[in-house]
JSON list of C-alpha atoms in Angstrom, two decimals:
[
{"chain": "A", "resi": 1, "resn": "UNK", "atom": "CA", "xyz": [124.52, -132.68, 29.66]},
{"chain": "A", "resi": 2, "resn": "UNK", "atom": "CA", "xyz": [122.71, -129.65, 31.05]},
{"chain": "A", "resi": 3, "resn": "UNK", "atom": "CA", "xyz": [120.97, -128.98, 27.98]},
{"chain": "A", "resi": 4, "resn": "UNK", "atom": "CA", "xyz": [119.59, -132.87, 28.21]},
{"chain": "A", "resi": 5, "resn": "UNK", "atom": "CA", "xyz": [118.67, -132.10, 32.17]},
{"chain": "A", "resi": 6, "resn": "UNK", "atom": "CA", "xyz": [116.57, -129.18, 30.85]},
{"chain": "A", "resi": 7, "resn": "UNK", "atom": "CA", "xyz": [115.10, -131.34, 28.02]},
{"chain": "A", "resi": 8, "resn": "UNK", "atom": "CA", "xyz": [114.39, -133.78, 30.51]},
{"chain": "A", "resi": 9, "resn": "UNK", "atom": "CA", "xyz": [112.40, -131.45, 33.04]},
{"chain": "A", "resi": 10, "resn": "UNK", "atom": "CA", "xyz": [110.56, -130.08, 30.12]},
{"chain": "A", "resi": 11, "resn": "UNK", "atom": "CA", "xyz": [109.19, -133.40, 29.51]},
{"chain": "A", "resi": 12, "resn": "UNK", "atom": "CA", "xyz": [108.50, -134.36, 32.61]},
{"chain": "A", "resi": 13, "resn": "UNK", "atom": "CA", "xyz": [106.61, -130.89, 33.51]},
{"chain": "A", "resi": 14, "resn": "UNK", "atom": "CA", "xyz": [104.42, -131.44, 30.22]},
{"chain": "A", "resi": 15, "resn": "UNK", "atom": "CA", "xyz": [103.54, -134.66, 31.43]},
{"chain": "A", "resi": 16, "resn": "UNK", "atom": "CA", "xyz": [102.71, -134.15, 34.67]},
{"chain": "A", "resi": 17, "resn": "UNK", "atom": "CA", "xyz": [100.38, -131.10, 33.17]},
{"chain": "A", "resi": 18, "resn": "UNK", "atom": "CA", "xyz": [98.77, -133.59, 30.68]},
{"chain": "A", "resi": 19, "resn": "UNK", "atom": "CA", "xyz": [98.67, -136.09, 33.42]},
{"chain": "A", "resi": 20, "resn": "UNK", "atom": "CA", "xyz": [96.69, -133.45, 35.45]},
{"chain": "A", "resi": 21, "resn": "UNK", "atom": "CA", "xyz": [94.01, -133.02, 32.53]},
{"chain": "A", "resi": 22, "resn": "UNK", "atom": "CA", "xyz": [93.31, -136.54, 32.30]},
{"chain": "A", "resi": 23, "resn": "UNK", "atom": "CA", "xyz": [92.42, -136.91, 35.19]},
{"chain": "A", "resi": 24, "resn": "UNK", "atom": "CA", "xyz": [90.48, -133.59, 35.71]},
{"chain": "A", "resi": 25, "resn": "UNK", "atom": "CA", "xyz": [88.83, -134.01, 32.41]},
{"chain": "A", "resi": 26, "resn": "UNK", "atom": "CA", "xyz": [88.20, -137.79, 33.23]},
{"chain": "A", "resi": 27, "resn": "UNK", "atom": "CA", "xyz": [88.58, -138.22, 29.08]},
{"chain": "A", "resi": 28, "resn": "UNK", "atom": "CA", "xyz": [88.67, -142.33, 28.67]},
{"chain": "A", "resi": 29, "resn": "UNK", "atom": "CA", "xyz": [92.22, -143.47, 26.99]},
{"chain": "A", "resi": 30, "resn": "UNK", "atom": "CA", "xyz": [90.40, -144.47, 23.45]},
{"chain": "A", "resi": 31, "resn": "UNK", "atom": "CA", "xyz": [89.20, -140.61, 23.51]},
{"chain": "A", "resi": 32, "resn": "UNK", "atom": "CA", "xyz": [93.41, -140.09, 24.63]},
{"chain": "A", "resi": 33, "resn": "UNK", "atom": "CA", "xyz": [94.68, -142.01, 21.92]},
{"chain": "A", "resi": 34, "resn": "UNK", "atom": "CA", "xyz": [91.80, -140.27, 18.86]},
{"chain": "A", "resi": 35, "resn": "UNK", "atom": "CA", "xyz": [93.34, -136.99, 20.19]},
{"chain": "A", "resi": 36, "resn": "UNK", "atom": "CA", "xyz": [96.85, -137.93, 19.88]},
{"chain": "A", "resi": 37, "resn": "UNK", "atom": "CA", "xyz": [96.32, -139.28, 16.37]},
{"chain": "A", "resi": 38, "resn": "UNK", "atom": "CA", "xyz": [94.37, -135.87, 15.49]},
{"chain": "A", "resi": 39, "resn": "UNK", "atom": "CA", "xyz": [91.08, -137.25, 15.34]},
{"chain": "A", "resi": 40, "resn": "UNK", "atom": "CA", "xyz": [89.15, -134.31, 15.89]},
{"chain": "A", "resi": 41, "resn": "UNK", "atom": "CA", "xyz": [85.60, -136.12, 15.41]},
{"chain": "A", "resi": 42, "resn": "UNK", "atom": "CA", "xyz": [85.15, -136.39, 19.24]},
{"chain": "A", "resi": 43, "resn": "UNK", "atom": "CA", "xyz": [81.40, -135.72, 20.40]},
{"chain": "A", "resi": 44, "resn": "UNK", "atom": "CA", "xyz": [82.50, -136.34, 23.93]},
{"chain": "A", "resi": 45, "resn": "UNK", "atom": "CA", "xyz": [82.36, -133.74, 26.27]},
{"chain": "A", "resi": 46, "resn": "UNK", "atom": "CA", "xyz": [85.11, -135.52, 28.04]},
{"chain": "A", "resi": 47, "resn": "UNK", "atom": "CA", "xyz": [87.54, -134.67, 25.39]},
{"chain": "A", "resi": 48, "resn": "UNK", "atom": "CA", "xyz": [86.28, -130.77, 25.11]},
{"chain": "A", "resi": 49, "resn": "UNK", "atom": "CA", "xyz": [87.11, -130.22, 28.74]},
{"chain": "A", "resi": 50, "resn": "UNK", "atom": "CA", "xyz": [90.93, -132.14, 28.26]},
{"chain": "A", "resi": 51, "resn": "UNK", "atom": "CA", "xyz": [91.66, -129.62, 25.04]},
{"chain": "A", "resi": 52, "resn": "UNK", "atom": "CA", "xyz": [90.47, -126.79, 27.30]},
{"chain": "A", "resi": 53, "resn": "UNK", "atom": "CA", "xyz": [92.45, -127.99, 30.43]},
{"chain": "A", "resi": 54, "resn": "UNK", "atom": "CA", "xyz": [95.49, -128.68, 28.04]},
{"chain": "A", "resi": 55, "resn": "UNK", "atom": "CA", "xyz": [95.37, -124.72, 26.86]},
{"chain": "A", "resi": 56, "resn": "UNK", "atom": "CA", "xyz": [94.69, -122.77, 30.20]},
{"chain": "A", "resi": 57, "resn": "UNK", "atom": "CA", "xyz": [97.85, -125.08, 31.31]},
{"chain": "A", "resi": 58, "resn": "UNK", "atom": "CA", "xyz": [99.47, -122.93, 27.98]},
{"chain": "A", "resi": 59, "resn": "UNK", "atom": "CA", "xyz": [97.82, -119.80, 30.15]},
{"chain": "A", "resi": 60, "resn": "UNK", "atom": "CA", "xyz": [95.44, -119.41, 27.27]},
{"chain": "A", "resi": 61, "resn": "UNK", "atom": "CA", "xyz": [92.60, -118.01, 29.05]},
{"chain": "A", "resi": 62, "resn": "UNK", "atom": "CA", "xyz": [91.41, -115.25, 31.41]},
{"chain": "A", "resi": 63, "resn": "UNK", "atom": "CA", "xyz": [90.00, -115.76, 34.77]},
{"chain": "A", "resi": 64, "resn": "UNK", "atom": "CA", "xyz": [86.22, -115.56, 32.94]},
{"chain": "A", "resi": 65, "resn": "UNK", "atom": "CA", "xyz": [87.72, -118.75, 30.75]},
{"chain": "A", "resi": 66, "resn": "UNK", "atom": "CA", "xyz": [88.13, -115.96, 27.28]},
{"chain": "A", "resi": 67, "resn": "UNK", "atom": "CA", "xyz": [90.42, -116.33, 25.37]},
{"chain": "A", "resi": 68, "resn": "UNK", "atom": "CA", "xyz": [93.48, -114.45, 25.25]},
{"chain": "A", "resi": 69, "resn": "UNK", "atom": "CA", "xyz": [94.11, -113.46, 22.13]},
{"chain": "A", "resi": 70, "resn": "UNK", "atom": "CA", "xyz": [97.76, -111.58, 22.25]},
{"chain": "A", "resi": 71, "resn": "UNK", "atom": "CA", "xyz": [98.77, -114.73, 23.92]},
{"chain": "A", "resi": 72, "resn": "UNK", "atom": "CA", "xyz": [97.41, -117.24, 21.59]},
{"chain": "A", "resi": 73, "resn": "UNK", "atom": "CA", "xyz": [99.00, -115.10, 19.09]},
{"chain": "A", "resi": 74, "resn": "UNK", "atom": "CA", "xyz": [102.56, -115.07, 19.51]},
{"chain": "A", "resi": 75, "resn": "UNK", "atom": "CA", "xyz": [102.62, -118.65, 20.54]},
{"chain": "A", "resi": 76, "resn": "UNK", "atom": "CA", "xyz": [101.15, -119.69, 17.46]},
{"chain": "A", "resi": 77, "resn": "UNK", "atom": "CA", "xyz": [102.82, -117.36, 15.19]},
{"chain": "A", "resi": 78, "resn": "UNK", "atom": "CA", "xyz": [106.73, -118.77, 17.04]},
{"chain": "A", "resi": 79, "resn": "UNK", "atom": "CA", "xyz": [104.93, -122.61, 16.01]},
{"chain": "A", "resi": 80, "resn": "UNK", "atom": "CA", "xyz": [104.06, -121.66, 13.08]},
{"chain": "A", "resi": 81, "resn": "UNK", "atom": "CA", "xyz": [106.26, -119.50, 10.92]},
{"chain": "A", "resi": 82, "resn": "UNK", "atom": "CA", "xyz": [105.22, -118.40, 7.56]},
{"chain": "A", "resi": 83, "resn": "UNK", "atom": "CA", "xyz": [101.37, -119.35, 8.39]},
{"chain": "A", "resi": 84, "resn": "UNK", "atom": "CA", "xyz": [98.80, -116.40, 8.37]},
{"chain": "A", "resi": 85, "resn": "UNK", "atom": "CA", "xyz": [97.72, -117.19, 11.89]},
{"chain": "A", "resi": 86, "resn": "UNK", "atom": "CA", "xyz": [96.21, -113.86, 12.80]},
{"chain": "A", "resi": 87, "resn": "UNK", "atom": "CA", "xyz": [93.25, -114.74, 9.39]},
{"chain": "A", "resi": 88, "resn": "UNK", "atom": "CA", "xyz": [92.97, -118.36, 11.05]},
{"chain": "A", "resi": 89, "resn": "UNK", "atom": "CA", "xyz": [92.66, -116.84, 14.59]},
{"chain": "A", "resi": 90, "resn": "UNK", "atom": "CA", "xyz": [90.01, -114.98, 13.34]},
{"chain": "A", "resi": 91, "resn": "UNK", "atom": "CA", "xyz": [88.32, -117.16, 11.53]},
{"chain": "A", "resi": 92, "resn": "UNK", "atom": "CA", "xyz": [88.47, -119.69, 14.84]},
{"chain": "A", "resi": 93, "resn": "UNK", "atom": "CA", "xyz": [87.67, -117.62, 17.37]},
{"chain": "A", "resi": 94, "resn": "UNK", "atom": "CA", "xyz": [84.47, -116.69, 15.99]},
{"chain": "A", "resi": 95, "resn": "UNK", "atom": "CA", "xyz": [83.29, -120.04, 16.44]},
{"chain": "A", "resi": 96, "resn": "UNK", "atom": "CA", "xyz": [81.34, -121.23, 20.14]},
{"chain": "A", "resi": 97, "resn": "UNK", "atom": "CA", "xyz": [79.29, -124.00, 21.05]},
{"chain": "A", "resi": 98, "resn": "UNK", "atom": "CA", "xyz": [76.31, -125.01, 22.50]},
{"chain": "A", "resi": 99, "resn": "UNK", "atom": "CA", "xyz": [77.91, -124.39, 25.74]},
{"chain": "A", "resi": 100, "resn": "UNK", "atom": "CA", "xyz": [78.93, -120.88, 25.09]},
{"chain": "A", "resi": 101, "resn": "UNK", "atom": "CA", "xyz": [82.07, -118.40, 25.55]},
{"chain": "A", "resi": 102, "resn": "UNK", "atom": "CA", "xyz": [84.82, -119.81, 27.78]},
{"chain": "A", "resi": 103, "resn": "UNK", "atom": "CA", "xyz": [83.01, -123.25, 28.01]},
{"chain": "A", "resi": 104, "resn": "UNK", "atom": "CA", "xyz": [84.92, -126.75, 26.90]},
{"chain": "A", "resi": 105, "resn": "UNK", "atom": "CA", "xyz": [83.14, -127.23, 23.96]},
{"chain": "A", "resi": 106, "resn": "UNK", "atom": "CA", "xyz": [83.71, -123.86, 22.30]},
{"chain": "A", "resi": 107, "resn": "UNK", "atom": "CA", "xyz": [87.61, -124.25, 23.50]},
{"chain": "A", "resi": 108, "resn": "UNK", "atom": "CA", "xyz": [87.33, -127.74, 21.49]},
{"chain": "A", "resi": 109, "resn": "UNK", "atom": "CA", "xyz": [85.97, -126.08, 18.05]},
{"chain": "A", "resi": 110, "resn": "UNK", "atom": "CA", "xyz": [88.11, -123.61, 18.01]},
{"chain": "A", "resi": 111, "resn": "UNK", "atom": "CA", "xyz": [91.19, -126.16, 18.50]},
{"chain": "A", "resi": 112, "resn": "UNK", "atom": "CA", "xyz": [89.17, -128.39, 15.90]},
{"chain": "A", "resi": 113, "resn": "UNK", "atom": "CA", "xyz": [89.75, -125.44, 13.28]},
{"chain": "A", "resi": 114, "resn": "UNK", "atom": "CA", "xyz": [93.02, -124.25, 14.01]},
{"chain": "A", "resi": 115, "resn": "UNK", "atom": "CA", "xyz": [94.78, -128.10, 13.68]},
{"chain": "A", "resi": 116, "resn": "UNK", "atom": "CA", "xyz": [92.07, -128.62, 10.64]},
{"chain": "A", "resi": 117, "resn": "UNK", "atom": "CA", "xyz": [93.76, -125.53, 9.10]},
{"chain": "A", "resi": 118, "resn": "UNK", "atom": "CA", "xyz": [97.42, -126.66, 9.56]},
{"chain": "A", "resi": 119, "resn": "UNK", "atom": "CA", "xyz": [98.06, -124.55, 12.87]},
{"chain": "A", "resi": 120, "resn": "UNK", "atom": "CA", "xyz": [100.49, -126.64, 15.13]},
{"chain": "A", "resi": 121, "resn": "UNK", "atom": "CA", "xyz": [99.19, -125.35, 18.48]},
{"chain": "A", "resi": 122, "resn": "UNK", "atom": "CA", "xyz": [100.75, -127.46, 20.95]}
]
């Protein structure tokens, strides 16, 4: 029963945190449900800024929005055992957008590769 209670809270916590990033990312539900089914085609900004609020919730970033890459590293590497995440880190991280270094749409590419390359990140 505890073990369920925990589960439970878990859930509820992630929620509430994606919850949060709708709304501060104002990303429409078709956008929501194209995520959710890994359609990683998205031009809208809208959906850059979710993926970014979704990983500094995962305490991705810095206070300057950069990545941090021990971080990002052992949580990947405990989702995905067996995978040569530190070669698809680099490869990913090398990537930015239009917007630049810490920005949404550089967070979004770099998500965009990861998943494309088989890296379960959240």
């Amino acid at each position: 029963m505890k073990s369920l209670v925990i589960v439970f809270l878990f859930v509820a916590v992630a929620c509430a945190e994606l919850e949060e990033c709708v709304k501060k990312s104002g990303i429409s539900q078709k956008e929501l449900e194209r995520f959710k089914k890994a359609d990683y085609t998205s031009e809208d900004p809208k959906t850059h800024c979710f993926v970014k609020c979704v990983l500094e919730k995962k305490n991705f970033f810095d206070d300057k929005g950069l990545p941090k890459a021990d971080i990002i590293g052992r949580h990947l590497a405990e989702k995905n055992p067996g995978k040569n995440v530190k070669e698809v880190m680099g490869d990913c991280l090398k990537l930015t957008g239009a917007d630049g270094e810490g920005a949404c749409e550089t967070t979004y590419l770099r998500y965009r590769c990861a998943s494309q390359k088989g890296i379960t990140i959240v």
